[in-house]
CSV table of C-alpha atoms in Angstrom, one decimal:
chain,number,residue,atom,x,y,z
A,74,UNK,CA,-67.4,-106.4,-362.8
A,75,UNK,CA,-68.9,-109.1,-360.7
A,76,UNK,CA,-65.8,-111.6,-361.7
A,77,UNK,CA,-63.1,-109.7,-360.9
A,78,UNK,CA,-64.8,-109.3,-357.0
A,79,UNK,CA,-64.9,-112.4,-356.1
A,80,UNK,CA,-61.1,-112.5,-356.1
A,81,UNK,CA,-60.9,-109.8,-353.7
A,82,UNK,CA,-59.3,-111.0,-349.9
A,83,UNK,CA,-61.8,-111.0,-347.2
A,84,UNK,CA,-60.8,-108.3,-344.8
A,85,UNK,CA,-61.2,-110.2,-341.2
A,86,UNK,CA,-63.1,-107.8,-338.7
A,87,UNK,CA,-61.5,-108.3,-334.8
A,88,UNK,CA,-64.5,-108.0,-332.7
A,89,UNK,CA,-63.8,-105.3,-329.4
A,90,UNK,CA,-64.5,-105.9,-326.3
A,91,UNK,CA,-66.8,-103.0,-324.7
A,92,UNK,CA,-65.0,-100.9,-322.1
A,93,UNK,CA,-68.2,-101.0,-320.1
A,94,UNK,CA,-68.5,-104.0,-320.1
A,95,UNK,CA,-65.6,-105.0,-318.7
A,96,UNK,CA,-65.8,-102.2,-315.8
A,97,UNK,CA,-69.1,-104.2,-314.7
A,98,UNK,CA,-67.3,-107.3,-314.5
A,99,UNK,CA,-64.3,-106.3,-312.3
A,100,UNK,CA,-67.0,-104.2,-310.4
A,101,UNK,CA,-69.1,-107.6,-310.0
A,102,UNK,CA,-65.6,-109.3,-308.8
A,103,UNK,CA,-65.0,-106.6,-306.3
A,104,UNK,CA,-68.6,-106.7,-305.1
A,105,UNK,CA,-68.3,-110.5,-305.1
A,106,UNK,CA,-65.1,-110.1,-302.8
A,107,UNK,CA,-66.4,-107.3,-300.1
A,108,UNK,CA,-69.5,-109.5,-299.9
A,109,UNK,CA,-67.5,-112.8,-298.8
A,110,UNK,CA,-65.2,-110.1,-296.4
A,111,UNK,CA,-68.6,-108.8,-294.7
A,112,UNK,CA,-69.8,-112.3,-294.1
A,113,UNK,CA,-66.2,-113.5,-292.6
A,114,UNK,CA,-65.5,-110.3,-290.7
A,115,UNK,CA,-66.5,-110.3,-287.0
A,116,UNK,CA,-69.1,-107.9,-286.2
A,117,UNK,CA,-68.8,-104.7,-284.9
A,118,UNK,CA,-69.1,-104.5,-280.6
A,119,UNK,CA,-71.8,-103.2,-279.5
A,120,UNK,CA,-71.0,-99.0,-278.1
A,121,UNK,CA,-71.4,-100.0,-274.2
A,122,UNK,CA,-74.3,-99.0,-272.1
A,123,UNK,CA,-73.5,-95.6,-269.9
A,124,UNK,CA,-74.2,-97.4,-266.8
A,125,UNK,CA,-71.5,-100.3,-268.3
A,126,UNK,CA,-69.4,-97.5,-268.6
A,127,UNK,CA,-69.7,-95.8,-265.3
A,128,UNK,CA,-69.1,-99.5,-263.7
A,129,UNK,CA,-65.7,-99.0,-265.3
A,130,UNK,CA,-64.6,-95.9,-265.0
A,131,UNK,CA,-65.7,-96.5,-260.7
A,132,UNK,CA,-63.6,-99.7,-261.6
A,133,UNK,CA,-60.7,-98.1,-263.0
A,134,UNK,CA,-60.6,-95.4,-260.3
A,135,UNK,CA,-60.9,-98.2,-257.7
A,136,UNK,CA,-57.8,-100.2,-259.4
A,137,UNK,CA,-56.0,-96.7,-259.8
A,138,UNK,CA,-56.2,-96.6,-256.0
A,139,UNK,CA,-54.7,-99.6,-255.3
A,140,UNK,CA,-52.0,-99.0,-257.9
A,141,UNK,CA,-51.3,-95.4,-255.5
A,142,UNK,CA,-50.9,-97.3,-252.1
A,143,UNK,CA,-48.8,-99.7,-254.1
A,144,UNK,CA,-47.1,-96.9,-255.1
A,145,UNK,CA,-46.9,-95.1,-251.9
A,146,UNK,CA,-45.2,-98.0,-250.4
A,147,UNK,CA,-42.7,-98.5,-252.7
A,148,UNK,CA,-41.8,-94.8,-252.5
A,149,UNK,CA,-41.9,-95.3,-248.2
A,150,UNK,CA,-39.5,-98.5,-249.1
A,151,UNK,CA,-36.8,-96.3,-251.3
A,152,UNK,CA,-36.6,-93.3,-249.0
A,153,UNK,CA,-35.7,-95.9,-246.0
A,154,UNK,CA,-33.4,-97.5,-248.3
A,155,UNK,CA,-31.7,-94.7,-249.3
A,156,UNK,CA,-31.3,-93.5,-245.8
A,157,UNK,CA,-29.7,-96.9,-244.5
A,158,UNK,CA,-27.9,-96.2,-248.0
A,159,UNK,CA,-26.1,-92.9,-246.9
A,160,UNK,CA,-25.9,-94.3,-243.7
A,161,UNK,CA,-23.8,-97.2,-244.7
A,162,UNK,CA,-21.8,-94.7,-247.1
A,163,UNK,CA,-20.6,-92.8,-244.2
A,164,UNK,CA,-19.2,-95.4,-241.6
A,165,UNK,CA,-17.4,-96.8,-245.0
A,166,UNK,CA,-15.7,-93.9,-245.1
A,167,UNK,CA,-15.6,-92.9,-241.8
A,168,UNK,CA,-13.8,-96.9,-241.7
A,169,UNK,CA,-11.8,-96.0,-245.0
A,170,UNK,CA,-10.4,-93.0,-243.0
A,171,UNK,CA,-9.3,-95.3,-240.0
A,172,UNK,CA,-8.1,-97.6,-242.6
A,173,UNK,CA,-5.7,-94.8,-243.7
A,174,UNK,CA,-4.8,-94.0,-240.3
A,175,UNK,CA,-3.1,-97.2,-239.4
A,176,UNK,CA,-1.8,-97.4,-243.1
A,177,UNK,CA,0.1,-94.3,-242.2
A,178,UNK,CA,1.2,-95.5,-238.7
A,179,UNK,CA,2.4,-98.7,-240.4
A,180,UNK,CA,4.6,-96.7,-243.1
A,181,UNK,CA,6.5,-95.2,-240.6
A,182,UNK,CA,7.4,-98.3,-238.5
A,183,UNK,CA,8.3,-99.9,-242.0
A,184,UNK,CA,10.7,-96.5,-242.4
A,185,UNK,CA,12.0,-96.6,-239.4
A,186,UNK,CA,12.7,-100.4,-239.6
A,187,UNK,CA,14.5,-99.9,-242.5
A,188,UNK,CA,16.7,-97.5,-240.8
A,189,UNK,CA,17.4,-99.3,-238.3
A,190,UNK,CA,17.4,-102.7,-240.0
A,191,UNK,CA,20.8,-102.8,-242.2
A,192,UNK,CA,23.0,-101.6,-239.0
A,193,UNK,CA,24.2,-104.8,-237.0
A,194,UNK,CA,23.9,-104.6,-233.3
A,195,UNK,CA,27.8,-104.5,-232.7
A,196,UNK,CA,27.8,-101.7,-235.1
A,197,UNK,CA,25.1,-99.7,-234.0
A,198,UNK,CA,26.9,-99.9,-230.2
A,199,UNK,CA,30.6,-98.9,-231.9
A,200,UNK,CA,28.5,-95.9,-233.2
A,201,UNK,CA,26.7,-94.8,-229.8
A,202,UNK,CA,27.5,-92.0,-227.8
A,203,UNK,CA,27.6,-94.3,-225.0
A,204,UNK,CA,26.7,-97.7,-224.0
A,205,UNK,CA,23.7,-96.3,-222.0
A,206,UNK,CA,22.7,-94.5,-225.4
A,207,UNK,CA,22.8,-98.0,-227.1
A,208,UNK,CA,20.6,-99.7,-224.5
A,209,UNK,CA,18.3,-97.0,-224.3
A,210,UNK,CA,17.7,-97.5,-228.3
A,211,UNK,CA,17.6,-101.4,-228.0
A,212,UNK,CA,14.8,-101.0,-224.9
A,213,UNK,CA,12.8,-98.6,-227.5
A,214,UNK,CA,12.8,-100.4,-230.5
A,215,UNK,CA,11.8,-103.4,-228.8
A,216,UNK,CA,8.9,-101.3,-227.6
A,217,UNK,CA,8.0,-100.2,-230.9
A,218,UNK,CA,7.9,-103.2,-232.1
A,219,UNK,CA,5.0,-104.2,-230.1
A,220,UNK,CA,3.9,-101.7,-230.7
A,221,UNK,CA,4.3,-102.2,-234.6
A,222,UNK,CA,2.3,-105.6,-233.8
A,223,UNK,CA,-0.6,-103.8,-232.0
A,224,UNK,CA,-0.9,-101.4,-235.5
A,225,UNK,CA,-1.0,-104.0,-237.3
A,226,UNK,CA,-3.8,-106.2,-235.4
A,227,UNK,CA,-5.7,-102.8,-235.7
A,228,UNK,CA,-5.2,-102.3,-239.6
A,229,UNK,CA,-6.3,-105.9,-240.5
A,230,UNK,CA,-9.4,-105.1,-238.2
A,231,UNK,CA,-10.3,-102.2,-239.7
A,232,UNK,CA,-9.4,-103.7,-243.1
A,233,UNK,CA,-12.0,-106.1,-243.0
A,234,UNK,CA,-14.9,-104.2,-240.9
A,235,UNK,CA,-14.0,-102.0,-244.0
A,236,UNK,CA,-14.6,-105.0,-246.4
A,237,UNK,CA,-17.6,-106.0,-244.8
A,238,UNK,CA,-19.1,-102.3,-244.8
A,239,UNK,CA,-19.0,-102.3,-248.5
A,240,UNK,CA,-20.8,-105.3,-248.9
A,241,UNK,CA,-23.0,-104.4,-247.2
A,242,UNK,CA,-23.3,-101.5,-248.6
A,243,UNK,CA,-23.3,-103.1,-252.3
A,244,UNK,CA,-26.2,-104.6,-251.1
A,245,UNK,CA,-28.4,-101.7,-249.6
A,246,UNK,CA,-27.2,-100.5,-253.1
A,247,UNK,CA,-29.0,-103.5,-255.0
A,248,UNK,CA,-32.4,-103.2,-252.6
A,249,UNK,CA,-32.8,-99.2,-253.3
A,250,UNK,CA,-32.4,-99.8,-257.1
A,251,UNK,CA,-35.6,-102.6,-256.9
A,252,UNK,CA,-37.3,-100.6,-254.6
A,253,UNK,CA,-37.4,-97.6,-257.7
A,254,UNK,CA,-37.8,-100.1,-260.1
A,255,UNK,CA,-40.9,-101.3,-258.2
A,256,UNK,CA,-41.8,-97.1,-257.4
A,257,UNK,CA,-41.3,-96.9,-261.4
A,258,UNK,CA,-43.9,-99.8,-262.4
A,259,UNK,CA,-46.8,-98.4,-259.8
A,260,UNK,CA,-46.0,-95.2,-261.1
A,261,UNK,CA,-46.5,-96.3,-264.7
A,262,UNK,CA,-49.5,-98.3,-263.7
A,263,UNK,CA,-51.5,-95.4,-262.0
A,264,UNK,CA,-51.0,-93.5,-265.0
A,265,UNK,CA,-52.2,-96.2,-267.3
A,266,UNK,CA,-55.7,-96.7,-265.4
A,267,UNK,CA,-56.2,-93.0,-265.3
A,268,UNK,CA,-55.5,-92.7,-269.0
A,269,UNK,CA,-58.0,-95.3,-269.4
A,270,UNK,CA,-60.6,-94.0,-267.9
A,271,UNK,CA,-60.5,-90.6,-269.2
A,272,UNK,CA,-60.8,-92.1,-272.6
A,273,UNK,CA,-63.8,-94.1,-272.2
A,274,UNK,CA,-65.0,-90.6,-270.6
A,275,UNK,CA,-63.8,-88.9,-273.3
A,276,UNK,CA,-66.2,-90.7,-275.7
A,277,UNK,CA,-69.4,-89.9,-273.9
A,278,UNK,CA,-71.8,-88.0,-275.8
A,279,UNK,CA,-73.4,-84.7,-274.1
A,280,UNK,CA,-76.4,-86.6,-273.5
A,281,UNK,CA,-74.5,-89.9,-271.9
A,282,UNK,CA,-72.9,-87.8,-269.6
A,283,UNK,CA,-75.7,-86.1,-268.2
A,284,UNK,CA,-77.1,-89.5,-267.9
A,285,UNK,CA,-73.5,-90.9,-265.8
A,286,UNK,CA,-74.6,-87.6,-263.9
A,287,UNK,CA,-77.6,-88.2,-263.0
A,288,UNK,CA,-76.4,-91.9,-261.8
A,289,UNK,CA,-74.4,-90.4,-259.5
A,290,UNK,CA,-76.5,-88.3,-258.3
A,291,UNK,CA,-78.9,-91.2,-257.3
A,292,UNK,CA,-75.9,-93.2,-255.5
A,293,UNK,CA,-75.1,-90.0,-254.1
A,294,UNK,CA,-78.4,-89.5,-253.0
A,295,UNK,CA,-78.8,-93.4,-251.6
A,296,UNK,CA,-75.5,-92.9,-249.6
A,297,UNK,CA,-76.9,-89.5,-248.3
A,298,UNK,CA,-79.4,-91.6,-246.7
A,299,UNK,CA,-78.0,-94.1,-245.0
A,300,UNK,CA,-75.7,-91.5,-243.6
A,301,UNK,CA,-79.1,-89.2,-242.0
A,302,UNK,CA,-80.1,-93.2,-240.6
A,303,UNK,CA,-77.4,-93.7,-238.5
A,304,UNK,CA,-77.4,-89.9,-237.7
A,305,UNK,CA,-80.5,-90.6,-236.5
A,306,UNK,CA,-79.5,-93.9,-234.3
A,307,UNK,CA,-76.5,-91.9,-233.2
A,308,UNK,CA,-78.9,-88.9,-232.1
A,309,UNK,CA,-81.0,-92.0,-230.1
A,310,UNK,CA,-77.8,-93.4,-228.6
A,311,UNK,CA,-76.7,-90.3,-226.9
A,312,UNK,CA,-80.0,-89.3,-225.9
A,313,UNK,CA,-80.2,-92.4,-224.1
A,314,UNK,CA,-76.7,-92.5,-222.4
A,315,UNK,CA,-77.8,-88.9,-221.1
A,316,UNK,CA,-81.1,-89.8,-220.1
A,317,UNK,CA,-79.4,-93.1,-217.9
A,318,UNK,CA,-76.3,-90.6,-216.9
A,319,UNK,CA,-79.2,-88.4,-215.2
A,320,UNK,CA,-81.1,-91.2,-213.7
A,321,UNK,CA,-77.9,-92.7,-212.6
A,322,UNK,CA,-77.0,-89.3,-210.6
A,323,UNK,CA,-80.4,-89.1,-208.8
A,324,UNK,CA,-80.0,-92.5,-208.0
A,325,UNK,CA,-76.7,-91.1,-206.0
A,326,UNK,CA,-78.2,-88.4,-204.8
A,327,UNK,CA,-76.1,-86.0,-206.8
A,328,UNK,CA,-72.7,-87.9,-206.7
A,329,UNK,CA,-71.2,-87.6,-209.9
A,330,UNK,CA,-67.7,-88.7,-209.5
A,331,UNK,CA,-68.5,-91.5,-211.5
A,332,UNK,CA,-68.0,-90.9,-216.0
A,333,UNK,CA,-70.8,-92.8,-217.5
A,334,UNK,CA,-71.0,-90.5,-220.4
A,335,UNK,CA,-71.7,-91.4,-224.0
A,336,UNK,CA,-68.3,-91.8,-225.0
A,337,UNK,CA,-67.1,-95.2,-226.1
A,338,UNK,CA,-62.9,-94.4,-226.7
A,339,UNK,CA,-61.1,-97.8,-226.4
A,340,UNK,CA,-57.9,-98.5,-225.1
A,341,UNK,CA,-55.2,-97.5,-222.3
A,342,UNK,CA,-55.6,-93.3,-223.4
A,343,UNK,CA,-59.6,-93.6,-222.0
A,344,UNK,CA,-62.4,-91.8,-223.7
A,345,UNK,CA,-61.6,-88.6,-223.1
A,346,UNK,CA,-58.2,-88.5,-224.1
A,347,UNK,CA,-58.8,-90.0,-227.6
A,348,UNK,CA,-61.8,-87.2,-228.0
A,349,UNK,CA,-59.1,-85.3,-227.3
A,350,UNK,CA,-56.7,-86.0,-230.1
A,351,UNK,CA,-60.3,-86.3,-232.1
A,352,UNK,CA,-60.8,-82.9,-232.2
A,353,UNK,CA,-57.7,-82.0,-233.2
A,354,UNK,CA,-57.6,-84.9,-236.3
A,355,UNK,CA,-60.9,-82.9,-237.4
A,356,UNK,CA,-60.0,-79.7,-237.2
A,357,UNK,CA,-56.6,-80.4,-239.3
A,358,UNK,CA,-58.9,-82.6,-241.9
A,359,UNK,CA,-61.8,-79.9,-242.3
A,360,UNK,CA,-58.7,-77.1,-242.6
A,361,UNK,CA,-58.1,-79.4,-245.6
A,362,UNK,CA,-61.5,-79.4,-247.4
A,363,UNK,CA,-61.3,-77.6,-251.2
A,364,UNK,CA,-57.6,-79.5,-251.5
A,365,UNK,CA,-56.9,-81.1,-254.5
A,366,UNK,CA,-56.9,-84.7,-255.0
A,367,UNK,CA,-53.1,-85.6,-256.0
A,368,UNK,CA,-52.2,-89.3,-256.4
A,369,UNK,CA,-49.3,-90.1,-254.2
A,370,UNK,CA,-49.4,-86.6,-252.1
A,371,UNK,CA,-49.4,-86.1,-248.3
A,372,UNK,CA,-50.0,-82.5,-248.4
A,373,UNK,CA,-49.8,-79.7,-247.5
A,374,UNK,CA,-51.4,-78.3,-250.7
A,375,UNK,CA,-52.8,-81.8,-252.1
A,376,UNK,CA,-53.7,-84.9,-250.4
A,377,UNK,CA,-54.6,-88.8,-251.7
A,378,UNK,CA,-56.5,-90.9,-249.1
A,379,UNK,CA,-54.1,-92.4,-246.9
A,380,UNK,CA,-51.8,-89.1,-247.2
A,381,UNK,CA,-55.0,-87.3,-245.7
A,382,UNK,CA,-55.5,-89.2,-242.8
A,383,UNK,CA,-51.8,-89.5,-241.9
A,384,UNK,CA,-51.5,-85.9,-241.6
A,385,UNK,CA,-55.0,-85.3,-240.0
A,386,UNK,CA,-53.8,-87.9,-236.7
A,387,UNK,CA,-49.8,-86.3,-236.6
A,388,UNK,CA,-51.4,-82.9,-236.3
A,389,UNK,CA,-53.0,-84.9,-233.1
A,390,UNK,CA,-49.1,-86.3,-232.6
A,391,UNK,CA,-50.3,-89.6,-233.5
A,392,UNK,CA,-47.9,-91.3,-236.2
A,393,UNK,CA,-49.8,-93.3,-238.7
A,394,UNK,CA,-48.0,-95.7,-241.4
A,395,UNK,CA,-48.3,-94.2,-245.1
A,396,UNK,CA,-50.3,-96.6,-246.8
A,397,UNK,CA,-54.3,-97.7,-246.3
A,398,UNK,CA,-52.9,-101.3,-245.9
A,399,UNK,CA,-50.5,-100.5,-243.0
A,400,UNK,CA,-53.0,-97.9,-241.4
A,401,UNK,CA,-55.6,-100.5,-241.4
A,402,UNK,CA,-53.3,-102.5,-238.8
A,403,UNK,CA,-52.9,-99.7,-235.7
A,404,UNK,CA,-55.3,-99.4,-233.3
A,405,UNK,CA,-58.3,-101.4,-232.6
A,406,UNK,CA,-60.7,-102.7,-235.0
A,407,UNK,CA,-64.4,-101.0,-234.4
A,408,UNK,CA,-67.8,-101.6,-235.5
A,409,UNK,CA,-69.4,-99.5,-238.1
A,410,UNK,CA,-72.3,-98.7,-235.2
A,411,UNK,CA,-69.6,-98.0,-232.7
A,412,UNK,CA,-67.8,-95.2,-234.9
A,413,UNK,CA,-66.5,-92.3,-233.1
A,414,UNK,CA,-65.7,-88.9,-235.0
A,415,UNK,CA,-61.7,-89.6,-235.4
A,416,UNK,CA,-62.1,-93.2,-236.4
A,417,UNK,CA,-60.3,-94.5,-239.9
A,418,UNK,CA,-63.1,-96.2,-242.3
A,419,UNK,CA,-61.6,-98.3,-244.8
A,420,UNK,CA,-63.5,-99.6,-248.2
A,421,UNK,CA,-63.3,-102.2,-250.6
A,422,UNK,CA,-62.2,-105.6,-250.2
A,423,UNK,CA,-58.8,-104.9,-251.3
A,424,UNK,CA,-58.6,-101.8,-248.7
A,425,UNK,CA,-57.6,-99.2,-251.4
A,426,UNK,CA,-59.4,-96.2,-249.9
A,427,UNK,CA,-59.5,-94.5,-246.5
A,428,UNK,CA,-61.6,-91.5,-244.7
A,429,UNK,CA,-62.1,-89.8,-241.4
A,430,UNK,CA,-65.1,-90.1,-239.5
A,431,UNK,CA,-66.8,-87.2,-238.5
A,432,UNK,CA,-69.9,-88.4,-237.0
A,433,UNK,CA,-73.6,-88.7,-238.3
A,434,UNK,CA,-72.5,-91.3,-241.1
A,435,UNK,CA,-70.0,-89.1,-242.2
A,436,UNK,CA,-66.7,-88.8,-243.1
A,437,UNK,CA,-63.8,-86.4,-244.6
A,438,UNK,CA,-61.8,-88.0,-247.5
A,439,UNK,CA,-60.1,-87.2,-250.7
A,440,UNK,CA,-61.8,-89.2,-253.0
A,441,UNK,CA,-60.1,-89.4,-256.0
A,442,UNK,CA,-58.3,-87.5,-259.6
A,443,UNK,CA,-60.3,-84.9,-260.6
A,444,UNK,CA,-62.2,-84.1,-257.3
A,445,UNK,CA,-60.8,-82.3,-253.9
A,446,UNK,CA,-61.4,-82.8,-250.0
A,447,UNK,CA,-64.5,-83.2,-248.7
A,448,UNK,CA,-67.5,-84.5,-246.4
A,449,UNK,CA,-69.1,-87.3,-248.1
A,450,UNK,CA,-71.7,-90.2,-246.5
A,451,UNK,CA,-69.3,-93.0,-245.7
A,452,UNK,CA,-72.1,-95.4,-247.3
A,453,UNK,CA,-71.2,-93.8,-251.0
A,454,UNK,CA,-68.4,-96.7,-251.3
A,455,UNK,CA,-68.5,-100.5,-249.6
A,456,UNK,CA,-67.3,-100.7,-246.1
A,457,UNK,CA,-64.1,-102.6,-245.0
A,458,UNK,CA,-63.7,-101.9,-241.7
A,459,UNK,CA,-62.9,-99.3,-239.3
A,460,UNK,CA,-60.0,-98.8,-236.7
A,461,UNK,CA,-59.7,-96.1,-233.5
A,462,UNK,CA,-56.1,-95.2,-234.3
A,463,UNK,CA,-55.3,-94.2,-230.6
């Protein structure tokens, strides 16, 4: 029945989107959106060289050793502050005790004045025993009374010497607690350059860090011979001064009162006296070799630079400042061809580092965390300067 059909409501189809086909779409929107990140986003840094890194980690150690001497001298400044601290504490109360002394000897002329205060002279001689008795009493309280005014001088001194002491001991007080505030940051700041360098050693492949060993080998090696040079000049020198010492004594037939030996010791002690001490410095600083390397220590089981040297010359009874930046300031400065075994050598241009000298370009240091005492060229690190301590 074609008629009846074409009555028949069209049924309207909704067409569906595909599933897949949106996925693609937000997948094209997201690969749309990480390509215009990629483009914007800074690239990557480049991993750093190994001999970048070893230039940092030396860096960091070298910046670490400046943070210790800073460190060491604040902890030198709070252990003389607390001394002058306690010092100050006990004439307080050695004062505060003198204070209560005349405080006491004042009561007692106020008790005695107010015994004798509310009886009127007329009365007080009705009530003698005798009018010798009376004037015997008048002639003592009028001593006591000046007494009574010399007490009283005395308390208000020792009031305000009392006064005084506290302030200044309020102040001592108020240096000592900057001084550990200032011991607290070095503290803080060794540790932090430490840390540092550990972790950029710490990332090293197996095969970088046989490479940042075989670097140091070479500057090990470089420094090894510079040290065997001068050995060598050194060798020359007293070979020389020997062969003119002999010349000199046929010359005099024999005479040889006079001490033209090698030996170049400066100042008042004379050369013989400072080889003296020398030996002993040396023998204390070898005694010392296989120690460990302990940031802030003076020994007797682990050492930093400057603690090293400052125990190797008191062993010789020689008293040396705590830090490489005071050391550097006793004695008399030296040439590095004029070096005598005994003699400080400082490095780096901000004088963080110190070791003995031992002769033949060498010296005896602790060089650093992770490593102990021992004889190293003194070329392995830049020169400062050297002093002769004594």
């Amino acid at each position: 029945m074609p008629a009846l059909a074409s009555h028949r409501k069209t049924r309207s189809r909704t067409v569906k989107s595909s599933p897949a086909v949106g996925f693609t779409t937000a997948a094209l929107a997201s690969v749309t959106l990480l390509s215009t990140q990629s483009a914007n986003a800074a690239p990557a840094e480049p991993k750093p060289s190994v001999e970048e890194v070893q230039k940092k980690v030396d860096d960091l150690y070298r910046q670490a050793g400046t943070a210790t001497q800073k460190y060491n001298k604040a902890k030198e400044a709070t252990e003389e502050k607390r001394r002058e601290v306690d010092e100050l504490l006990d004439d307080a109360a050695k004062r505060t005790d003198k204070l209560n002394e005349s405080r006491r000897e004042l009561g007692t002329y106020a008790a005695a004045q107010y015994r004798t205060g509310a009886v009127t002279p007329t009365a007080a001689l009705l009530f003698a025993d005798s009018p010798q008795a009376y004037f015997d009493q008048t002639q003592l309280m009028d001593r006591m009374t000046d007494r009574q005014r010399s007490v009283i001088d005395d308390y208000e001194t020792q009031r305000a010497a009392a006064a005084e002491q506290r302030a200044e001991a309020t102040k001592s007080l108020e240096s000592l607690t900057r001084s550990q505030q200032a011991l607290r940051t070095s503290k803080q700041d060794v540790q932090a350059k430490l840390a540092e360098a550990r972790t950029l050693l710490s990332k090293l492949t197996a095969e970088e860090k046989a490479r940042l060993a075989a670097i140091e080998r070479e500057k090990e090696e470089e420094a090894r011979r510079r040290a065997e040079a001068k050995a060598k000049e050194e060798a020359e020198a007293r070979a020389e001064a020997e062969r003119r010492r002999q010349e000199q004594e046929q010359n005099q037939g024999g005479d040889t009162g006079t001490d033209t030996g090698s030996d170049t010791g400066s100042g008042s002690t004379g050369g013989a006296t400072y080889a003296a001490k020398a030996e002993k410095v040396l023998s204390f600083a070898r005694s010392q070799i296989g120690k460990p390397y302990v940031w802030g220590a003076s020994g007797p089981s682990s050492y930093d630079c400057s603690g090293l040297t400052q125990a190797a010359w008191k062993a010789a009874g020689v008293d040396l400042p705590r830090t490489t930046w005071d050391q550097v300031k006793v004695g008399v400065r030296v040439e590095t061809k004029d070096l005598l075994p005994g003699d400080l050598v400082f490095f780096y241009d901000d004088i963080s580092h110190v070791g003995i000298y031992i002769g033949d370009g060498k010296m005896i240091h602790a060089p650093k965390p992770g490593t102990n005492v021992r004889e190293e060229s003194i070329y392995y690190m830049p020169i400062y300067g050297s002093v002769r301590p004594a």
